[in-house]
Amino acid sequence: MISASLLCLFFLWLAGTYYARELEFDVVEEEPQKKKALILFLSEIRNKSSQELNDEIKILDTAENESDRLSKLQGSSLSKWRMPVEAIKYHLPKLERIVVVTSSLSSTQLESFRLLIVKLFGEEEAKKILQEKIEDFESVSEIFEKLNKIYKDLEKEGFKAKHVIVDVTGGQKTASIAGALATTVYADREFQYVSTNTYQVKSYDVGLVS
C-alpha cells in the first residue's frame, strides 16, 4: 500500500510539473477600489530629528486648503512622505485602518508622520494608524512574514483580504518586492503603487488565465 501510494504521488508530481509549464498568468492594472484597510511602508527621513520634522509640519498650518498643504510638502524634507500621504488620501473616507510598517530607523519618526496626517486629514484619520515594526527593510523574508501576520490580524478584526491593499511605494526596493510577493501568491490580495510624477494610484492583481 505504501509503495502504491508513493507511486501515485510520483506520477501526480510529474503531472503537476508538466502542466505547470503550460500555466499562463495575466496582470490586471487599474485604479483600485476604495479599501477599508491600507498597509504601507514608512521610509526614514535622514538627517532630521523628530523636532525638526515637527517644526516643518507645523508650517502647513499657514496653507489655505488641503491642496496647498500637499504642495508645500514638495521642496522640503517631508517630500519623502508625499507618496504614503497620497496612498492614504486615495482611500478616504472609506479607510478604517492604516497599518504603517516601520524599520528600526523610521519607527522613531512615526509620531511625526502621525502629526502630518493630523495636519492634512484630521485627528480621526490619525487615530486609525497602527504600527508594525521590523528590523530591516532589506530582509525580504522578514517583510513577507510580517505582511502575512498583518493580514491574519486584520482578518481577526473582520477585514477580509479583498478589503485590504498593500502600498509598495515607500520603503526600499526589497520592501516593494516583498509586498508584491505577499499579494500575488495569495488569492484576493492586491498591491498598489503611487506614481512619483502624477500621484496617480494604480493597483496590480496577478491572475491565472489558463
mmCIF file of C-alpha atoms in Angstrom:
data_model
loop_
_atom_site.group_PDB
_atom_site.id
_atom_site.type_symbol
_atom_site.label_atom_id
_atom_site.label_comp_id
_atom_site.label_asym_id
_atom_site.label_seq_id
_atom_site.Cartn_x
_atom_site.Cartn_y
_atom_site.Cartn_z
ATOM 1 C CA MET A 1 0.000 0.000 0.000
ATOM 2 C CA ILE A 2 2.839 2.363 0.866
ATOM 3 C CA SER A 3 4.599 1.583 -2.420
ATOM 4 C CA ALA A 4 1.401 2.163 -4.380
ATOM 5 C CA SER A 5 0.803 5.475 -2.595
ATOM 6 C CA LEU A 6 4.339 6.668 -3.277
ATOM 7 C CA LEU A 7 3.996 5.669 -6.925
ATOM 8 C CA CYS A 8 0.746 7.642 -7.225
ATOM 9 C CA LEU A 9 2.360 10.684 -5.601
ATOM 10 C CA PHE A 10 5.289 10.417 -8.001
ATOM 11 C CA PHE A 11 3.001 10.422 -11.042
ATOM 12 C CA LEU A 12 0.995 13.313 -9.599
ATOM 13 C CA TRP A 13 4.216 15.262 -9.141
ATOM 14 C CA LEU A 14 5.219 14.552 -12.749
ATOM 15 C CA ALA A 15 1.803 15.637 -13.998
ATOM 16 C CA GLY A 16 1.912 18.809 -11.898
ATOM 17 C CA THR A 17 5.375 19.679 -13.190
ATOM 18 C CA TYR A 18 4.246 19.147 -16.781
ATOM 19 C CA TYR A 19 1.067 21.197 -16.543
ATOM 20 C CA ALA A 20 2.757 23.968 -14.547
ATOM 21 C CA ARG A 21 4.771 24.748 -17.675
ATOM 22 C CA GLU A 22 1.534 25.440 -19.538
ATOM 23 C CA LEU A 23 0.138 27.917 -16.984
ATOM 24 C CA GLU A 24 -0.380 31.487 -18.165
ATOM 25 C CA PHE A 25 -0.860 34.498 -15.930
ATOM 26 C CA ASP A 26 -2.137 37.995 -16.525
ATOM 27 C CA VAL A 27 -1.565 41.214 -14.610
ATOM 28 C CA VAL A 28 -4.584 43.482 -14.172
ATOM 29 C CA GLU A 29 -3.523 47.116 -13.813
ATOM 30 C CA GLU A 30 -6.220 49.581 -12.811
ATOM 31 C CA GLU A 31 -7.261 52.167 -10.291
ATOM 32 C CA PRO A 32 -8.089 50.215 -7.128
ATOM 33 C CA GLN A 33 -11.438 50.244 -5.423
ATOM 34 C CA LYS A 34 -11.534 52.129 -2.138
ATOM 35 C CA LYS A 35 -10.321 49.807 0.624
ATOM 36 C CA LYS A 36 -11.091 49.595 4.316
ATOM 37 C CA ALA A 37 -7.511 48.777 5.342
ATOM 38 C CA LEU A 38 -4.201 50.035 3.949
ATOM 39 C CA ILE A 39 -0.742 48.621 4.655
ATOM 40 C CA LEU A 40 2.201 50.864 3.798
ATOM 41 C CA PHE A 41 5.938 51.159 4.399
ATOM 42 C CA LEU A 42 7.331 54.295 6.056
ATOM 43 C CA SER A 43 10.719 55.466 4.801
ATOM 44 C CA GLU A 44 13.104 57.240 7.138
ATOM 45 C CA ILE A 45 13.794 60.924 6.532
ATOM 46 C CA ARG A 46 17.528 61.031 7.098
ATOM 47 C CA ASN A 47 19.465 63.671 8.995
ATOM 48 C CA LYS A 48 16.318 65.086 10.566
ATOM 49 C CA SER A 49 15.332 64.925 14.204
ATOM 50 C CA SER A 50 11.713 64.467 15.235
ATOM 51 C CA GLN A 51 11.607 68.057 16.468
ATOM 52 C CA GLU A 52 12.873 69.386 13.130
ATOM 53 C CA LEU A 53 10.239 67.360 11.287
ATOM 54 C CA ASN A 54 7.509 68.550 13.635
ATOM 55 C CA ASP A 55 8.545 72.176 13.050
ATOM 56 C CA GLU A 56 8.284 71.665 9.284
ATOM 57 C CA ILE A 57 4.894 70.014 9.672
ATOM 58 C CA LYS A 58 3.551 72.913 11.725
ATOM 59 C CA ILE A 59 4.336 75.266 8.838
ATOM 60 C CA LEU A 60 1.468 73.547 6.988
ATOM 61 C CA ASP A 61 -0.926 75.495 9.229
ATOM 62 C CA THR A 62 -0.209 78.529 7.042
ATOM 63 C CA ALA A 63 -1.705 76.788 3.989
ATOM 64 C CA GLU A 64 -5.221 77.733 2.905
ATOM 65 C CA ASN A 65 -6.501 74.271 1.969
ATOM 66 C CA GLU A 66 -5.564 70.597 1.653
ATOM 67 C CA SER A 67 -4.220 71.001 -1.880
ATOM 68 C CA ASP A 68 -1.971 73.835 -0.778
ATOM 69 C CA ARG A 69 -0.736 71.829 2.193
ATOM 70 C CA LEU A 70 0.147 68.877 -0.069
ATOM 71 C CA SER A 71 2.027 71.122 -2.466
ATOM 72 C CA LYS A 72 4.046 72.528 0.438
ATOM 73 C CA LEU A 73 5.436 69.026 1.057
ATOM 74 C CA GLN A 74 7.380 69.276 -2.191
ATOM 75 C CA GLY A 75 10.707 71.024 -1.898
ATOM 76 C CA SER A 76 11.007 70.097 1.770
ATOM 77 C CA SER A 77 12.374 67.071 3.594
ATOM 78 C CA LEU A 78 8.747 65.957 4.016
ATOM 79 C CA SER A 79 8.520 65.221 0.282
ATOM 80 C CA LYS A 80 9.683 61.675 1.037
ATOM 81 C CA TRP A 81 6.348 61.092 2.781
ATOM 82 C CA ARG A 82 4.250 62.502 -0.076
ATOM 83 C CA MET A 83 3.634 59.035 -1.540
ATOM 84 C CA PRO A 84 2.244 57.380 1.626
ATOM 85 C CA VAL A 85 0.163 60.509 2.201
ATOM 86 C CA GLU A 86 -1.308 60.199 -1.318
ATOM 87 C CA ALA A 87 -1.923 56.483 -0.685
ATOM 88 C CA ILE A 88 -3.966 57.326 2.411
ATOM 89 C CA LYS A 89 -5.815 60.192 0.731
ATOM 90 C CA TYR A 90 -6.956 57.959 -2.131
ATOM 91 C CA HIS A 91 -8.834 55.530 0.137
ATOM 92 C CA LEU A 92 -10.513 58.151 2.326
ATOM 93 C CA PRO A 93 -13.169 58.315 3.675
ATOM 94 C CA LYS A 94 -13.720 54.548 3.457
ATOM 95 C CA LEU A 95 -10.430 53.761 5.187
ATOM 96 C CA GLU A 96 -10.844 52.295 8.678
ATOM 97 C CA ARG A 97 -7.333 51.013 9.414
ATOM 98 C CA ILE A 98 -3.856 52.227 8.395
ATOM 99 C CA VAL A 99 -1.047 49.789 9.214
ATOM 100 C CA VAL A 100 2.325 51.518 8.973
ATOM 101 C CA VAL A 101 5.291 49.154 8.706
ATOM 102 C CA THR A 102 8.426 50.809 10.045
ATOM 103 C CA SER A 103 12.076 49.853 10.165
ATOM 104 C CA SER A 104 14.226 50.314 13.262
ATOM 105 C CA LEU A 105 15.143 53.746 11.844
ATOM 106 C CA SER A 106 11.782 55.048 10.640
ATOM 107 C CA SER A 107 9.983 53.833 13.782
ATOM 108 C CA THR A 108 11.473 56.808 15.672
ATOM 109 C CA GLN A 109 9.692 59.160 13.225
ATOM 110 C CA LEU A 110 6.246 57.572 13.349
ATOM 111 C CA GLU A 111 4.824 60.219 15.683
ATOM 112 C CA SER A 112 5.955 62.929 13.271
ATOM 113 C CA PHE A 113 4.194 61.075 10.457
ATOM 114 C CA ARG A 114 1.093 60.813 12.626
ATOM 115 C CA LEU A 115 1.257 64.585 13.230
ATOM 116 C CA LEU A 116 1.471 65.100 9.471
ATOM 117 C CA ILE A 117 -1.709 63.058 8.972
ATOM 118 C CA VAL A 118 -3.436 65.157 11.657
ATOM 119 C CA LYS A 119 -2.486 68.373 9.852
ATOM 120 C CA LEU A 120 -3.620 67.040 6.475
ATOM 121 C CA PHE A 121 -6.689 64.933 7.256
ATOM 122 C CA GLY A 122 -7.582 65.453 10.919
ATOM 123 C CA GLU A 123 -7.350 63.655 14.266
ATOM 124 C CA GLU A 124 -9.834 60.911 13.395
ATOM 125 C CA GLU A 125 -7.744 59.681 10.470
ATOM 126 C CA ALA A 126 -4.561 59.704 12.562
ATOM 127 C CA LYS A 127 -6.265 57.500 15.166
ATOM 128 C CA LYS A 128 -6.596 54.764 12.544
ATOM 129 C CA ILE A 129 -2.804 54.334 12.365
ATOM 130 C CA LEU A 130 -1.261 51.180 13.834
ATOM 131 C CA GLN A 131 2.458 50.451 13.800
ATOM 132 C CA GLU A 132 4.187 47.191 12.896
ATOM 133 C CA LYS A 133 7.951 47.137 13.394
ATOM 134 C CA ILE A 134 10.576 45.148 11.550
ATOM 135 C CA GLU A 135 14.315 45.337 11.985
ATOM 136 C CA ASP A 136 15.410 45.684 8.385
ATOM 137 C CA PHE A 137 13.682 46.802 5.180
ATOM 138 C CA GLU A 138 16.307 44.849 3.237
ATOM 139 C CA SER A 139 15.081 41.477 4.508
ATOM 140 C CA VAL A 140 12.509 40.171 2.018
ATOM 141 C CA SER A 141 11.720 37.119 4.160
ATOM 142 C CA GLU A 142 11.122 39.209 7.309
ATOM 143 C CA ILE A 143 8.814 41.615 5.481
ATOM 144 C CA PHE A 144 6.968 38.739 3.776
ATOM 145 C CA GLU A 145 6.305 37.069 7.145
ATOM 146 C CA LYS A 146 5.273 40.375 8.717
ATOM 147 C CA LEU A 147 2.760 41.086 5.949
ATOM 148 C CA ASN A 148 1.202 37.636 6.329
ATOM 149 C CA LYS A 149 0.890 38.280 10.072
ATOM 150 C CA ILE A 150 -0.772 41.648 9.408
ATOM 151 C CA TYR A 151 -3.282 40.044 7.053
ATOM 152 C CA LYS A 152 -4.142 37.446 9.713
ATOM 153 C CA ASP A 153 -4.502 40.128 12.400
ATOM 154 C CA LEU A 154 -6.752 42.207 10.148
ATOM 155 C CA GLU A 155 -8.858 39.146 9.371
ATOM 156 C CA LYS A 156 -9.449 38.669 13.096
ATOM 157 C CA GLU A 157 -10.762 42.253 13.182
ATOM 158 C CA GLY A 158 -13.193 41.472 10.378
ATOM 159 C CA PHE A 159 -11.216 42.757 7.391
ATOM 160 C CA LYS A 160 -11.295 40.249 4.542
ATOM 161 C CA ALA A 161 -8.348 40.092 2.138
ATOM 162 C CA LYS A 162 -10.388 41.858 -0.553
ATOM 163 C CA HIS A 163 -10.844 44.808 1.828
ATOM 164 C CA VAL A 164 -7.075 45.250 2.287
ATOM 165 C CA ILE A 165 -4.395 46.626 -0.030
ATOM 166 C CA VAL A 166 -0.604 46.906 0.326
ATOM 167 C CA ASP A 167 1.106 50.068 -0.886
ATOM 168 C CA VAL A 168 4.632 49.289 -2.120
ATOM 169 C CA THR A 169 5.709 52.850 -2.926
ATOM 170 C CA GLY A 170 7.568 53.552 0.322
ATOM 171 C CA GLY A 171 10.491 51.779 1.945
ATOM 172 C CA GLN A 172 13.317 50.233 -0.036
ATOM 173 C CA LYS A 173 13.125 48.161 -3.221
ATOM 174 C CA THR A 174 13.249 44.953 -1.183
ATOM 175 C CA ALA A 175 10.134 46.071 0.695
ATOM 176 C CA SER A 176 8.369 46.581 -2.639
ATOM 177 C CA ILE A 177 9.428 43.103 -3.783
ATOM 178 C CA ALA A 178 8.194 41.503 -0.552
ATOM 179 C CA GLY A 179 4.922 43.434 -0.763
ATOM 180 C CA ALA A 180 4.328 42.262 -4.314
ATOM 181 C CA LEU A 181 5.166 38.655 -3.420
ATOM 182 C CA ALA A 182 2.905 38.655 -0.360
ATOM 183 C CA THR A 183 -0.060 39.680 -2.513
ATOM 184 C CA THR A 184 0.463 37.820 -5.800
ATOM 185 C CA VAL A 185 0.846 34.351 -4.282
ATOM 186 C CA TYR A 186 -2.466 34.599 -2.395
ATOM 187 C CA ALA A 187 -5.972 34.983 -3.792
ATOM 188 C CA ASP A 188 -7.920 38.231 -3.234
ATOM 189 C CA ARG A 189 -4.804 40.213 -2.311
ATOM 190 C CA GLU A 190 -3.738 43.347 -4.186
ATOM 191 C CA PHE A 191 -0.861 45.780 -4.084
ATOM 192 C CA GLN A 192 -0.780 49.367 -5.268
ATOM 193 C CA TYR A 193 1.802 51.917 -6.349
ATOM 194 C CA VAL A 194 1.602 55.717 -6.304
ATOM 195 C CA SER A 195 3.214 57.424 -9.297
ATOM 196 C CA THR A 196 6.000 59.767 -8.249
ATOM 197 C CA ASN A 197 5.167 62.001 -11.230
ATOM 198 C CA THR A 198 1.374 62.220 -11.380
ATOM 199 C CA TYR A 199 0.485 60.837 -7.909
ATOM 200 C CA GLN A 200 -1.979 58.511 -9.630
ATOM 201 C CA VAL A 201 -2.710 55.309 -7.705
ATOM 202 C CA LYS A 202 -2.587 52.016 -9.615
ATOM 203 C CA SER A 203 -3.336 48.537 -8.272
ATOM 204 C CA TYR A 204 -1.944 45.272 -9.606
ATOM 205 C CA ASP A 205 -3.578 41.870 -9.394
ATOM 206 C CA VAL A 206 -1.959 38.758 -10.886
ATOM 207 C CA GLY A 207 -4.429 36.095 -12.002
ATOM 208 C CA LEU A 208 -4.318 32.702 -13.714
ATOM 209 C CA VAL A 209 -5.517 32.892 -17.314
ATOM 210 C CA SER A 210 -5.300 29.231 -18.355
#
